[in-house]
Short mmCIF file of C-alpha atoms in Angstrom, two decimals:
data_model
loop_
_atom_site.label_atom_id
_atom_site.label_comp_id
_atom_site.label_asym_id
_atom_site.label_seq_id
_atom_site.Cartn_x
_atom_site.Cartn_y
_atom_site.Cartn_z
CA MET A 236 -0.73 300.31 116.62
CA ASP A 237 -2.04 303.78 116.29
CA THR A 238 -2.04 304.24 120.14
CA LEU A 239 1.67 303.11 120.04
CA LEU A 240 2.55 305.58 117.18
CA GLU A 241 0.69 308.41 119.09
CA TRP A 242 2.64 307.64 122.23
CA LEU A 243 5.99 307.50 120.55
CA ALA A 244 5.20 310.78 118.79
CA LEU A 245 4.17 312.47 122.05
CA THR A 246 7.27 311.09 123.81
CA THR A 247 9.47 312.40 120.92
CA SER A 248 8.06 315.92 121.19
CA ALA A 249 8.43 316.03 124.76
CA MET A 250 12.10 314.91 124.59
CA HIS A 251 12.57 317.38 121.81
CA SER A 252 11.23 320.32 123.89
CA LEU A 253 13.35 319.12 126.80
CA ALA A 254 16.54 318.88 124.61
CA ALA A 255 15.91 322.55 123.48
CA TRP A 256 15.49 323.78 127.10
CA LEU A 257 18.65 322.11 128.16
CA GLN A 258 20.61 323.81 125.21
CA PRO A 259 21.80 320.78 123.13
CA ALA A 260 25.46 319.83 123.69
CA THR A 261 26.76 318.43 120.43
CA SER A 262 30.50 318.33 121.31
CA ALA A 263 32.20 315.09 122.37
CA LEU A 264 31.84 314.11 125.85
CA ASP A 265 35.10 314.39 128.19
CA LEU A 266 36.31 311.33 130.25
CA ALA A 267 34.34 312.25 133.42
CA ALA A 268 31.19 312.53 131.31
CA LEU A 269 31.94 309.21 129.55
CA ILE A 270 32.56 307.33 132.86
CA ALA A 271 29.27 309.03 134.36
CA LEU A 272 27.28 307.83 131.22
CA ALA A 273 28.59 304.30 131.37
CA ALA A 274 27.60 304.22 134.96
CA ALA A 275 24.33 305.60 134.44
CA LEU A 276 23.59 303.27 131.60
CA GLY A 277 24.55 300.37 133.57
CA TRP A 278 22.62 301.27 136.74
CA ALA A 279 19.51 302.49 134.94
CA SER A 280 19.44 299.20 132.89
CA GLY A 281 18.65 297.24 135.95
CA LEU A 282 15.59 299.35 136.49
CA ARG A 283 14.33 300.35 132.86
CA LEU A 284 16.24 298.54 130.29
CA TYR A 285 13.97 299.76 127.28
CA ALA A 286 13.82 303.14 128.68
CA VAL A 287 17.55 303.45 128.72
CA LEU A 288 17.81 302.27 124.99
CA PHE A 289 14.94 304.64 123.90
CA ILE A 290 16.08 307.66 125.91
CA THR A 291 19.74 307.18 124.84
CA GLY A 292 19.06 306.87 121.24
CA LEU A 293 16.58 309.62 121.14
CA THR A 294 18.76 312.10 122.83
CA GLY A 295 21.46 311.29 120.27
CA ALA A 296 18.94 311.43 117.31
CA LEU A 297 17.89 314.92 118.59
CA ASN A 298 21.52 316.08 118.95
CA TRP A 299 21.12 316.56 122.62
CA ILE A 300 24.44 314.75 123.26
CA HIS A 301 27.09 313.42 121.00
CA LEU A 302 26.85 309.61 121.59
CA PRO A 303 30.03 307.70 121.44
CA GLN A 304 30.36 305.54 118.47
CA GLY A 305 29.58 302.28 120.23
CA LEU A 306 26.07 303.70 121.12
CA SER A 307 25.18 305.22 117.65
CA LEU A 308 23.26 302.23 116.89
CA LEU A 309 20.69 303.12 119.24
CA GLN A 310 19.64 306.35 117.43
CA HIS A 311 18.67 304.55 114.26
CA PRO A 312 15.05 304.87 113.51
CA VAL A 313 14.33 301.19 113.37
CA MET A 314 16.10 300.71 116.83
CA LEU A 315 13.91 303.67 118.18
CA VAL A 316 10.85 302.16 117.04
CA ALA A 317 11.73 298.74 118.66
CA SER A 318 12.99 300.13 121.98
CA GLY A 319 10.02 302.69 122.15
CA GLY A 320 7.64 299.87 121.58
CA MET A 321 8.96 297.74 124.42
CA LEU A 322 9.20 300.80 126.58
CA PHE A 323 5.52 301.26 125.83
CA VAL A 324 4.75 297.61 126.98
CA GLU A 325 6.99 297.75 129.94
CA PHE A 326 5.58 301.10 131.20
CA PHE A 327 2.17 299.62 131.73
CA ILE A 328 3.20 295.93 132.65
CA ASP A 329 5.37 297.28 135.50
CA LYS A 330 2.39 298.85 137.17
CA ILE A 331 0.35 295.74 137.36
CA PRO A 332 0.61 293.71 140.56
CA GLY A 333 1.99 290.23 139.93
CA LEU A 334 2.72 290.85 136.27
CA ASP A 335 5.53 293.17 137.31
CA SER A 336 7.40 290.47 139.17
CA ILE A 337 6.75 287.97 136.29
CA TRP A 338 8.25 290.70 133.87
CA ASP A 339 11.23 291.09 136.31
CA MET A 340 11.92 287.33 136.47
CA LEU A 341 11.72 287.06 132.60
CA HIS A 342 14.23 289.92 132.31
CA SER A 343 16.51 288.75 135.06
CA VAL A 344 18.88 287.22 132.41
CA ILE A 345 18.84 290.23 130.24
CA ARG A 346 19.24 293.45 132.35
CA VAL A 347 22.64 292.68 133.99
CA PRO A 348 24.38 291.61 130.51
CA ALA A 349 22.70 294.45 128.82
CA GLY A 350 23.94 296.81 131.50
CA ALA A 351 27.30 295.57 131.14
CA ALA A 352 27.33 295.78 127.24
CA LEU A 353 25.89 299.29 127.29
CA ALA A 354 28.57 300.41 129.71
CA ALA A 355 31.26 298.87 127.60
CA ALA A 356 30.01 300.43 124.38
CA VAL A 357 30.67 303.94 125.70
CA PHE A 358 34.51 303.01 125.50
CA GLY A 359 34.50 300.24 123.11
CA ALA A 360 35.62 302.03 119.96
CA ASP A 361 38.42 303.85 121.83
CA SER A 362 39.87 301.66 124.44
CA ALA A 363 39.60 297.88 125.02
CA THR A 364 40.80 298.28 128.66
CA MET A 365 38.38 301.02 129.46
CA ALA A 366 35.72 298.97 127.71
CA VAL A 367 36.38 295.92 129.98
CA ALA A 368 36.48 298.04 133.11
CA ALA A 369 33.23 299.80 132.13
CA ALA A 370 31.59 296.34 131.60
CA VAL A 371 32.40 295.29 135.12
CA MET A 372 31.25 298.25 136.48
CA GLY A 373 28.04 298.46 134.35
CA GLY A 374 27.18 294.73 135.28
CA THR A 375 27.69 295.36 138.83
CA LEU A 376 25.60 298.54 139.08
CA SER A 377 22.86 296.85 136.97
CA ALA A 378 22.83 293.67 139.32
CA ALA A 379 22.65 296.13 142.36
CA SER A 380 19.88 298.13 140.92
CA PHE A 381 17.86 295.13 139.55
CA SER A 382 18.24 293.32 142.95
CA ALA A 383 16.70 296.35 144.70
CA LYS A 384 14.01 296.74 142.37
CA ALA A 385 12.93 293.01 142.27
CA SER A 386 13.10 292.82 146.02
CA THR A 387 11.19 295.99 146.56
CA ARG A 388 8.44 294.70 144.06
CA ALA A 389 8.33 291.33 145.98
CA ALA A 390 7.64 293.17 149.18
CA VAL A 391 5.22 295.68 147.86
CA ASN A 392 3.24 292.95 146.28
CA THR A 393 2.31 291.46 149.58
CA SER A 394 0.17 294.55 149.89
CA PRO A 395 -3.36 293.90 148.58
CA GLU A 396 -3.94 297.43 147.32
CA PRO A 397 -2.46 298.38 143.69
CA ILE A 398 -1.62 302.04 144.58
CA SER A 399 1.57 301.51 146.18
CA ASN A 400 2.81 299.44 143.19
CA VAL A 401 2.02 302.18 140.83
CA ALA A 402 3.61 304.85 143.05
CA VAL A 403 6.82 302.71 143.35
CA SER A 404 6.79 302.18 139.47
CA LEU A 405 6.48 305.89 138.61
CA PHE A 406 9.27 306.50 141.19
CA GLU A 407 11.57 304.35 139.26
CA ASP A 408 10.54 305.96 136.07
CA GLY A 409 11.47 309.44 137.43
CA LEU A 410 14.69 308.00 139.17
CA VAL A 411 15.91 306.82 135.62
CA LEU A 412 15.08 310.16 133.87
CA ALA A 413 16.73 312.19 136.70
CA GLY A 414 19.73 309.87 136.69
CA PHE A 415 20.31 310.02 133.11
CA TRP A 416 19.95 314.00 132.96
CA LEU A 417 22.36 314.38 135.90
CA ALA A 418 24.94 312.02 134.31
CA VAL A 419 24.95 314.08 131.05
CA LYS A 420 24.63 317.63 132.56
CA HIS A 421 26.64 317.26 135.82
CA PRO A 422 28.74 313.85 135.55
CA LEU A 423 30.79 314.49 138.87
CA LEU A 424 27.67 315.30 140.92
CA PHE A 425 25.93 312.08 139.31
CA ILE A 426 28.88 309.91 140.34
CA CYS A 427 28.82 311.16 143.87
CA ALA A 428 24.97 310.75 144.06
CA LEU A 429 25.35 307.20 142.45
CA VAL A 430 27.62 306.17 145.25
CA VAL A 431 25.14 307.07 147.94
CA VAL A 432 22.15 305.56 145.89
CA THR A 433 24.06 302.43 145.45
CA ALA A 434 24.71 302.07 149.09
CA LEU A 435 21.19 302.69 149.91
CA MET A 436 20.01 300.12 147.37
CA LEU A 437 22.38 297.45 148.90
CA PHE A 438 20.89 298.22 152.33
CA LEU A 439 17.39 298.23 150.99
CA VAL A 440 18.07 294.69 149.41
CA TYR A 441 19.38 293.38 152.77
CA ALA A 442 16.43 294.86 154.79
CA LEU A 443 13.93 293.54 152.28
CA LEU A 444 15.34 290.03 152.26
CA ARG A 445 15.09 289.95 155.85
CA PHE A 446 11.38 291.07 155.84
CA LEU A 447 10.65 288.48 152.91
CA ARG A 448 12.37 285.68 154.92
CA ALA A 449 10.25 286.60 158.02
CA VAL A 450 7.00 286.42 155.94
CA LEU A 451 7.87 283.22 154.33
CA SER A 452 8.82 281.86 157.79
CA ARG A 453 5.52 283.02 159.15
CA VAL A 454 3.67 281.52 156.19
CA ALA A 455 5.59 277.99 156.57
CA SER A 456 4.77 278.07 160.37
CA LEU A 457 1.06 278.62 159.74
CA PHE A 458 0.94 275.70 157.21
CA GLY A 459 3.00 273.60 159.81
CA GLN A 460 0.46 274.31 162.53
CA ASP A 461 -2.39 273.40 160.11
CA ARG A 462 -0.70 270.07 159.18
CA LYS A 463 -0.09 269.31 162.87
CA SER A 464 -3.63 270.07 163.85
CA THR A 465 -4.88 267.84 161.02
CA ARG A 466 -2.79 265.01 162.20
CA LEU A 467 -3.99 265.42 165.85
CA ASN A 468 -7.57 265.45 164.71
CA SER A 469 -7.01 262.24 162.52
CA SER A 470 -5.34 260.59 165.42
CA HIS A 471 -8.15 261.46 167.87
CA THR A 472 -10.72 260.16 165.17
CA ASP A 473 -8.89 256.88 164.88
CA ILE A 474 -8.84 256.45 168.53
CA SER A 475 -12.37 257.04 168.88
CA ARG A 476 -13.15 254.30 166.37
CA MET A 477 -11.11 251.66 168.20
CA PRO A 478 -13.52 249.07 170.07
CA SER A 479 -13.34 249.28 173.60
CA SER A 480 -11.94 246.18 175.50
CA ALA A 481 -14.28 244.20 177.69
#
């Protein structure tokens, strides 16, 4: 418990310093910034849901950005402790080969709806139409990023060494932080970058699925050869045991 509190305090201090360096913007976000924020929340939820909840709430609590009313719950102290605690757990589990894929499987039914809900919450208090459109966008982006993450981890876990897994996980951590910062500070640039990143993710999913299909096919063929060899050996044994005719 003490370790968790120390980690939360260190993270809060770091975010506070970052907010001061970025010159806090407490004014309301314009339409482009709201769209970028909704897209960022949906996309990043497919990678790091608890990081999204914690970072969004913390930046609002530190007055780095003025959160829309639908997201104000995230900056409540109880919510910050809960999301920060889950972020602490996820940060380490995501870097352990095997456990990361189990964690992704357990969260496969959570991340996409959560991404849609967070994106909708950006507009929920102001426009029902925009909220529905944002939910569709957020859910789609969350599904795309989650598919890329899960398929990448499945491919990386075929390697026996753990370094590549840790490197990929740290890259995802940095990608979420960079995406959130870019969405808030340069929304139009983020939207353009998101189009490119999403296209690359979809291509990555396609390529990795082909790779995994080839690996599974190879494994299945090896087992098939073993079974065939076993049957042949059994047949030869049976023949050798048959009595010879006079």
